[in-house]
PDB file of C-alpha atoms in Angstrom:
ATOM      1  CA  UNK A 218     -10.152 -11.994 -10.924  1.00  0.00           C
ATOM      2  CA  UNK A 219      -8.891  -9.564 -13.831  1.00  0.00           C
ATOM      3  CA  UNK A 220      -7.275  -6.315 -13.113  1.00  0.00           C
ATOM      4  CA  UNK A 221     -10.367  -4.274 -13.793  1.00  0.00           C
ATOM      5  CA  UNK A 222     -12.306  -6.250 -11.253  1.00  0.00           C
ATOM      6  CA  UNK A 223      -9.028  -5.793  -8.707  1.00  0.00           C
ATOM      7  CA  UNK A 224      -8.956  -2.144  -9.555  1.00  0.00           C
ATOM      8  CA  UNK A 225     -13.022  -2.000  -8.692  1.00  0.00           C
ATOM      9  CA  UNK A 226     -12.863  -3.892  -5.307  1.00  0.00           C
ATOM     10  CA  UNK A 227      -9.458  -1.742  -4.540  1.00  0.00           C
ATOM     11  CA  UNK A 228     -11.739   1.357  -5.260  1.00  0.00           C
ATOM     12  CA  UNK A 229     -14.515  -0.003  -3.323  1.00  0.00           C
ATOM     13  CA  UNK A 230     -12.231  -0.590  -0.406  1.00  0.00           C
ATOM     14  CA  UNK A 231     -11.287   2.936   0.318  1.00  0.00           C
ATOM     15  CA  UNK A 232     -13.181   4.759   2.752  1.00  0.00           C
ATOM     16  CA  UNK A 233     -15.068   8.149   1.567  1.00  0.00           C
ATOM     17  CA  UNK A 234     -14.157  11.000   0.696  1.00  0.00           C
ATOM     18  CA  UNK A 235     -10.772   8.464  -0.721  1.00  0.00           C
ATOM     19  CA  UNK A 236     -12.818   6.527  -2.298  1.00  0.00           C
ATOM     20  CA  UNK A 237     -14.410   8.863  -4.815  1.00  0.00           C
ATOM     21  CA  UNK A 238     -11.398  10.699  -5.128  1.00  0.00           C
ATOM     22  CA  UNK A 239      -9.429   7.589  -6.185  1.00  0.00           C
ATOM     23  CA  UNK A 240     -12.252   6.486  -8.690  1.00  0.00           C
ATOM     24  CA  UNK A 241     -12.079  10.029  -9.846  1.00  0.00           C
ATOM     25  CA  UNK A 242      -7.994  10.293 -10.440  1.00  0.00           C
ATOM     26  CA  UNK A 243      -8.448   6.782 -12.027  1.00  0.00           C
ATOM     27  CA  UNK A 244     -10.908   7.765 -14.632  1.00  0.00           C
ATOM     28  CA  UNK A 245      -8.393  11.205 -15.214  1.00  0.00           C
ATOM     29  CA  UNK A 246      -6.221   9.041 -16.038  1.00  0.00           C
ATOM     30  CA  UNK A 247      -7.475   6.919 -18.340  1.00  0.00           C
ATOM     31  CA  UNK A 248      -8.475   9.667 -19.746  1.00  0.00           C
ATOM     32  CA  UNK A 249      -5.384  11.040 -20.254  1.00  0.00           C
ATOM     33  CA  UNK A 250      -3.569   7.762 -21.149  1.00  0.00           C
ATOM     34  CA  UNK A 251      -6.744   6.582 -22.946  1.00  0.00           C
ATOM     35  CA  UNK A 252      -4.595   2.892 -24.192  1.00  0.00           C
ATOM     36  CA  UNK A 253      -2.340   2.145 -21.388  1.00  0.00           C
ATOM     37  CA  UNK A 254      -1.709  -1.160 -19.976  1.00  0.00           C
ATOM     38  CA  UNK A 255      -3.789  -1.356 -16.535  1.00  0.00           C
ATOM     39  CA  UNK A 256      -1.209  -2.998 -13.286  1.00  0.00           C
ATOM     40  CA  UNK A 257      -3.345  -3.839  -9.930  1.00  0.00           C
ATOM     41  CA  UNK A 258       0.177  -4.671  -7.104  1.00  0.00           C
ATOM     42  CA  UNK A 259      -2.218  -6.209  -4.465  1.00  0.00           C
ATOM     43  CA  UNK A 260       1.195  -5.550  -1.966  1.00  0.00           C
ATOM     44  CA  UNK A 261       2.044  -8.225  -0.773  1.00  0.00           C
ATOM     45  CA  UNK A 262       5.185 -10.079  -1.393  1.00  0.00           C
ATOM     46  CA  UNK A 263       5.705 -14.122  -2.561  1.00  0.00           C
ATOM     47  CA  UNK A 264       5.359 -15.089   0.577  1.00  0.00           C
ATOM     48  CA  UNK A 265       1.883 -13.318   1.267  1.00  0.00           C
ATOM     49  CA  UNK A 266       3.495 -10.603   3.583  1.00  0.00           C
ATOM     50  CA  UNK A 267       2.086  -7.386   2.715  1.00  0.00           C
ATOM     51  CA  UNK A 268       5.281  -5.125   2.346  1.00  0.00           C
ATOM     52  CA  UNK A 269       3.457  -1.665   0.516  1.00  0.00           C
ATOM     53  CA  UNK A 270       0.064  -0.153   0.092  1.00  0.00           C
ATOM     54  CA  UNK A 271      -1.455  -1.478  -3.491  1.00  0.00           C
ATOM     55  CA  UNK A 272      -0.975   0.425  -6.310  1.00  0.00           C
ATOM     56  CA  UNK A 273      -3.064   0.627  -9.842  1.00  0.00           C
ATOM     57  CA  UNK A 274      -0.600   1.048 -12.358  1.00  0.00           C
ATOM     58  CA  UNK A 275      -0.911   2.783 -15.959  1.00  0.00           C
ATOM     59  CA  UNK A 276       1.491   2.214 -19.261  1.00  0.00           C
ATOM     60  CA  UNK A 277       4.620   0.344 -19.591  1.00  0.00           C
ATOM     61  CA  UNK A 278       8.159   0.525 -19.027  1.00  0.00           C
ATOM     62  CA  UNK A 279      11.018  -1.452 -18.843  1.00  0.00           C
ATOM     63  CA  UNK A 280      13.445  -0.778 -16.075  1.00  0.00           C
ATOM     64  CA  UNK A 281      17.242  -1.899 -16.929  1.00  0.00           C
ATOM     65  CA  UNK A 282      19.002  -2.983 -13.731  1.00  0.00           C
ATOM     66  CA  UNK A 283      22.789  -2.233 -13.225  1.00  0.00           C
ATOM     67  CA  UNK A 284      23.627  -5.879 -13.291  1.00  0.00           C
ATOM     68  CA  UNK A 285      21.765  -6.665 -16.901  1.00  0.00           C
ATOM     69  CA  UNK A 286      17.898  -7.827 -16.015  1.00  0.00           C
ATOM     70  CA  UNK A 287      15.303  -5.901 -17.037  1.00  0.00           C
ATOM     71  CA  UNK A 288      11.544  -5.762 -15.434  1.00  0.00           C
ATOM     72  CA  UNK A 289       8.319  -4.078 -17.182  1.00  0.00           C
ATOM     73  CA  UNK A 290       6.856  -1.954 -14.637  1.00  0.00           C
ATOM     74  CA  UNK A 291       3.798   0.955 -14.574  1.00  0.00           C
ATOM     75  CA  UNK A 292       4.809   4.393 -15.831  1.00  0.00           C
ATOM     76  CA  UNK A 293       2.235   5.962 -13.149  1.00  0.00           C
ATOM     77  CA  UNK A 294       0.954   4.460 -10.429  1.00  0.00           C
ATOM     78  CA  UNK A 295      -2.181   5.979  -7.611  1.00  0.00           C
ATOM     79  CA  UNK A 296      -2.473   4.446  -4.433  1.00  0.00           C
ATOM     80  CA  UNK A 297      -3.988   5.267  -1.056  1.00  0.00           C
ATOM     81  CA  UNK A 298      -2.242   5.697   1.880  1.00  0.00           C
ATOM     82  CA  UNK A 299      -3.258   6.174   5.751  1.00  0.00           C
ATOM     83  CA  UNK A 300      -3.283  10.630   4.876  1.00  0.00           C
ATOM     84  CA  UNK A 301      -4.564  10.159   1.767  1.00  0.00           C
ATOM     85  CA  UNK A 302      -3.529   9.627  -1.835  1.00  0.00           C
ATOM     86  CA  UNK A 303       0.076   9.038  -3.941  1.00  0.00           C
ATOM     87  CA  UNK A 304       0.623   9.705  -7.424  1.00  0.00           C
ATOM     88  CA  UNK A 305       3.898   7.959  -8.536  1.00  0.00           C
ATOM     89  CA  UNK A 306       5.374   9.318 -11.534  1.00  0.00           C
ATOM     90  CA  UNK A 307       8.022   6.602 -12.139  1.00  0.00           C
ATOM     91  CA  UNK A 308      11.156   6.602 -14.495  1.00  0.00           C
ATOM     92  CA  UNK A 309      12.627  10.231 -13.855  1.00  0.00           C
ATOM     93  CA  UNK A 310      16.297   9.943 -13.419  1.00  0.00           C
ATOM     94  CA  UNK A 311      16.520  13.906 -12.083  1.00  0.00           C
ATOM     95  CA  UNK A 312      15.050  13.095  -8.790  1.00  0.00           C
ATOM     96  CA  UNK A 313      14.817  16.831  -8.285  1.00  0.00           C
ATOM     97  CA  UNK A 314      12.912  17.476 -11.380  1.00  0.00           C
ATOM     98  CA  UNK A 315       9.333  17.075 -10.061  1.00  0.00           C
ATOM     99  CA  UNK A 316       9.601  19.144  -6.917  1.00  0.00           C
ATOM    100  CA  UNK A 317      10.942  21.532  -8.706  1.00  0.00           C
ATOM    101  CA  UNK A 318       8.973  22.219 -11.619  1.00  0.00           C
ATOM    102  CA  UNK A 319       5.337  21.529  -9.936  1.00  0.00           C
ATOM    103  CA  UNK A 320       5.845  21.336  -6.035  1.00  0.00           C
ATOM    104  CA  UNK A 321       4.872  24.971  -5.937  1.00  0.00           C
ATOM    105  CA  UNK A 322       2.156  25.069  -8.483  1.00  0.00           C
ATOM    106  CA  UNK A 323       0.536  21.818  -8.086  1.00  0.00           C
ATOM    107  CA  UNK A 324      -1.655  23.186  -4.223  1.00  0.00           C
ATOM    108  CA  UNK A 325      -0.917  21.436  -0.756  1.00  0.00           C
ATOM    109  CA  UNK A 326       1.028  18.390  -1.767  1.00  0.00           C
ATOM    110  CA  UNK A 327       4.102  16.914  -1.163  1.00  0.00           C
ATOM    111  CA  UNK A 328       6.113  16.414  -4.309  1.00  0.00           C
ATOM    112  CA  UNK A 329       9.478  14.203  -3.867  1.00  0.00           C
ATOM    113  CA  UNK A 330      11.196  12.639  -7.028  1.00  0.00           C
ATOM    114  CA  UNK A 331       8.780  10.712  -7.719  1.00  0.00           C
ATOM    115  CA  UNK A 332       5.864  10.885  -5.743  1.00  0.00           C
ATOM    116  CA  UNK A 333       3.122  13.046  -5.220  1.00  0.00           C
ATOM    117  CA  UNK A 334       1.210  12.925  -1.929  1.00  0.00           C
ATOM    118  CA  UNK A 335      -2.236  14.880  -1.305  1.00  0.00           C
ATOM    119  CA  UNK A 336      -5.066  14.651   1.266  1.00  0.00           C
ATOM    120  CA  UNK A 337      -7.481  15.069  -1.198  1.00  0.00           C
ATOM    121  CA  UNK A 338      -8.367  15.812  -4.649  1.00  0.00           C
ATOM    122  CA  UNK A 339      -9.511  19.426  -4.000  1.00  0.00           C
ATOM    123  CA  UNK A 340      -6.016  20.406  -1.949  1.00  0.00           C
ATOM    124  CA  UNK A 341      -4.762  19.908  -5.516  1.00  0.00           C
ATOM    125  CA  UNK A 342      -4.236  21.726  -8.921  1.00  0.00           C
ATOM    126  CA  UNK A 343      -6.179  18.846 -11.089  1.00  0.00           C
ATOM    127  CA  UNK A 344      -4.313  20.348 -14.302  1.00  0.00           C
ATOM    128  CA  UNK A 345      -0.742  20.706 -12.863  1.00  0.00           C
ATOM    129  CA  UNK A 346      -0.856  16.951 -11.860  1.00  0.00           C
ATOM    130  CA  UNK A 347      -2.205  16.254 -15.099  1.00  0.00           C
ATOM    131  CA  UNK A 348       0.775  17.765 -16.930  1.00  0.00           C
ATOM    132  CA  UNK A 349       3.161  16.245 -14.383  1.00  0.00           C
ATOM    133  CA  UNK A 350       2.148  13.123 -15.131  1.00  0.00           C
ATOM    134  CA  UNK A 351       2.100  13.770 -19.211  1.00  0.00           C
ATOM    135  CA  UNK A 352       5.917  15.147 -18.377  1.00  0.00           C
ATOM    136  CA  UNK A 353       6.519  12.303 -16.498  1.00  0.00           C
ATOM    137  CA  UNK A 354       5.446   9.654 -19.331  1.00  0.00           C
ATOM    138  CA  UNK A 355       6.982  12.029 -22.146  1.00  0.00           C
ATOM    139  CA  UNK A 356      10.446  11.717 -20.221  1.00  0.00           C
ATOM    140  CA  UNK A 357      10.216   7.822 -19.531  1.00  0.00           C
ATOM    141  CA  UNK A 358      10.273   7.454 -23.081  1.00  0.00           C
ATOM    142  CA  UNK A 359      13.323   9.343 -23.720  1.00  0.00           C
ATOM    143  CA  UNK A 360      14.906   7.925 -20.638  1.00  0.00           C
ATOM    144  CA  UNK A 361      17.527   5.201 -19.678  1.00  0.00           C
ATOM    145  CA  UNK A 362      15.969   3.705 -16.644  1.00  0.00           C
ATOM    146  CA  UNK A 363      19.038   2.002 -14.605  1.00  0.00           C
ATOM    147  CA  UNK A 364      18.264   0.869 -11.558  1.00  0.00           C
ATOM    148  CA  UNK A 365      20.497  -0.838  -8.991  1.00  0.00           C
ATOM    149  CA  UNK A 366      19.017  -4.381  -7.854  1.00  0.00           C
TER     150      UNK A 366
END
């Protein structure tokens, strides 16, 4: 199965109303990162145990680990989650940049350093997420990403 057709069944997993918000934030994203490389993590690890919730991933980075490796990974990744929906905007080194610059704009979310956590689609500022996420690719680019393994 491709990652479009692992996105779709992911999608068609969800129960409503998640489903047709997470179809919706998908397409918004595309939108907005119209030639980004698609990621589908089904969560689970090598060993089959599921260890997250999935994720669909959009664009590339590569993280540099402390000890040398590097890894590609997704820039921004949606998943749902058992109170609703996560946008992770990955990369950021100032873990409190995000809370700070759209926790209070963005509507009733929760906004850690990287994550953003909603019930729903309409709880949310559509257009503040959208330019957190824009931020959020715009400093990846610029950034060192050093991780420790």
């Amino acid at each position: 199965m491709n990652i479009q057709e692992q996105i779709k069944e992911y999608i068609a997993s969800q129960p409503e109303p998640k489903r047709s918000d997470i179809e919706a934030l998908h397409k918004h994203i595309l939108q907005l990162l119209p030639k980004c490389k698609l990621w589908f993590l089904n969560s689970k690890d090598e060993n089959g145990k599921v260890v997250t919730n999935p994720n669909i991933g959009y664009g590339l980075q590569t993280i540099g680990y402390a000890d040398g490796t590097t890894k590609d990974f997704y820039q921004v990744g949606i998943s749902g989650n058992t109170t609703g929906i996560s946008v992770n905007v990955m990369g950021i080194e100032d873990k409190k940049y995000l809370p700070i610059t759209y926790g209070k704009k963005i509507g009733k979310a929760s906004v850690t350093g990287y994550c953003i956590k909603f019930k729903s689609l309409k709880d949310i500022n559509i257009d503040i997420l959208e330019e957190a996420i824009k931020d959020g690719v715009k400093k990846q680019r610029t950034a060192n990403n050093v991780y420790k393994k």
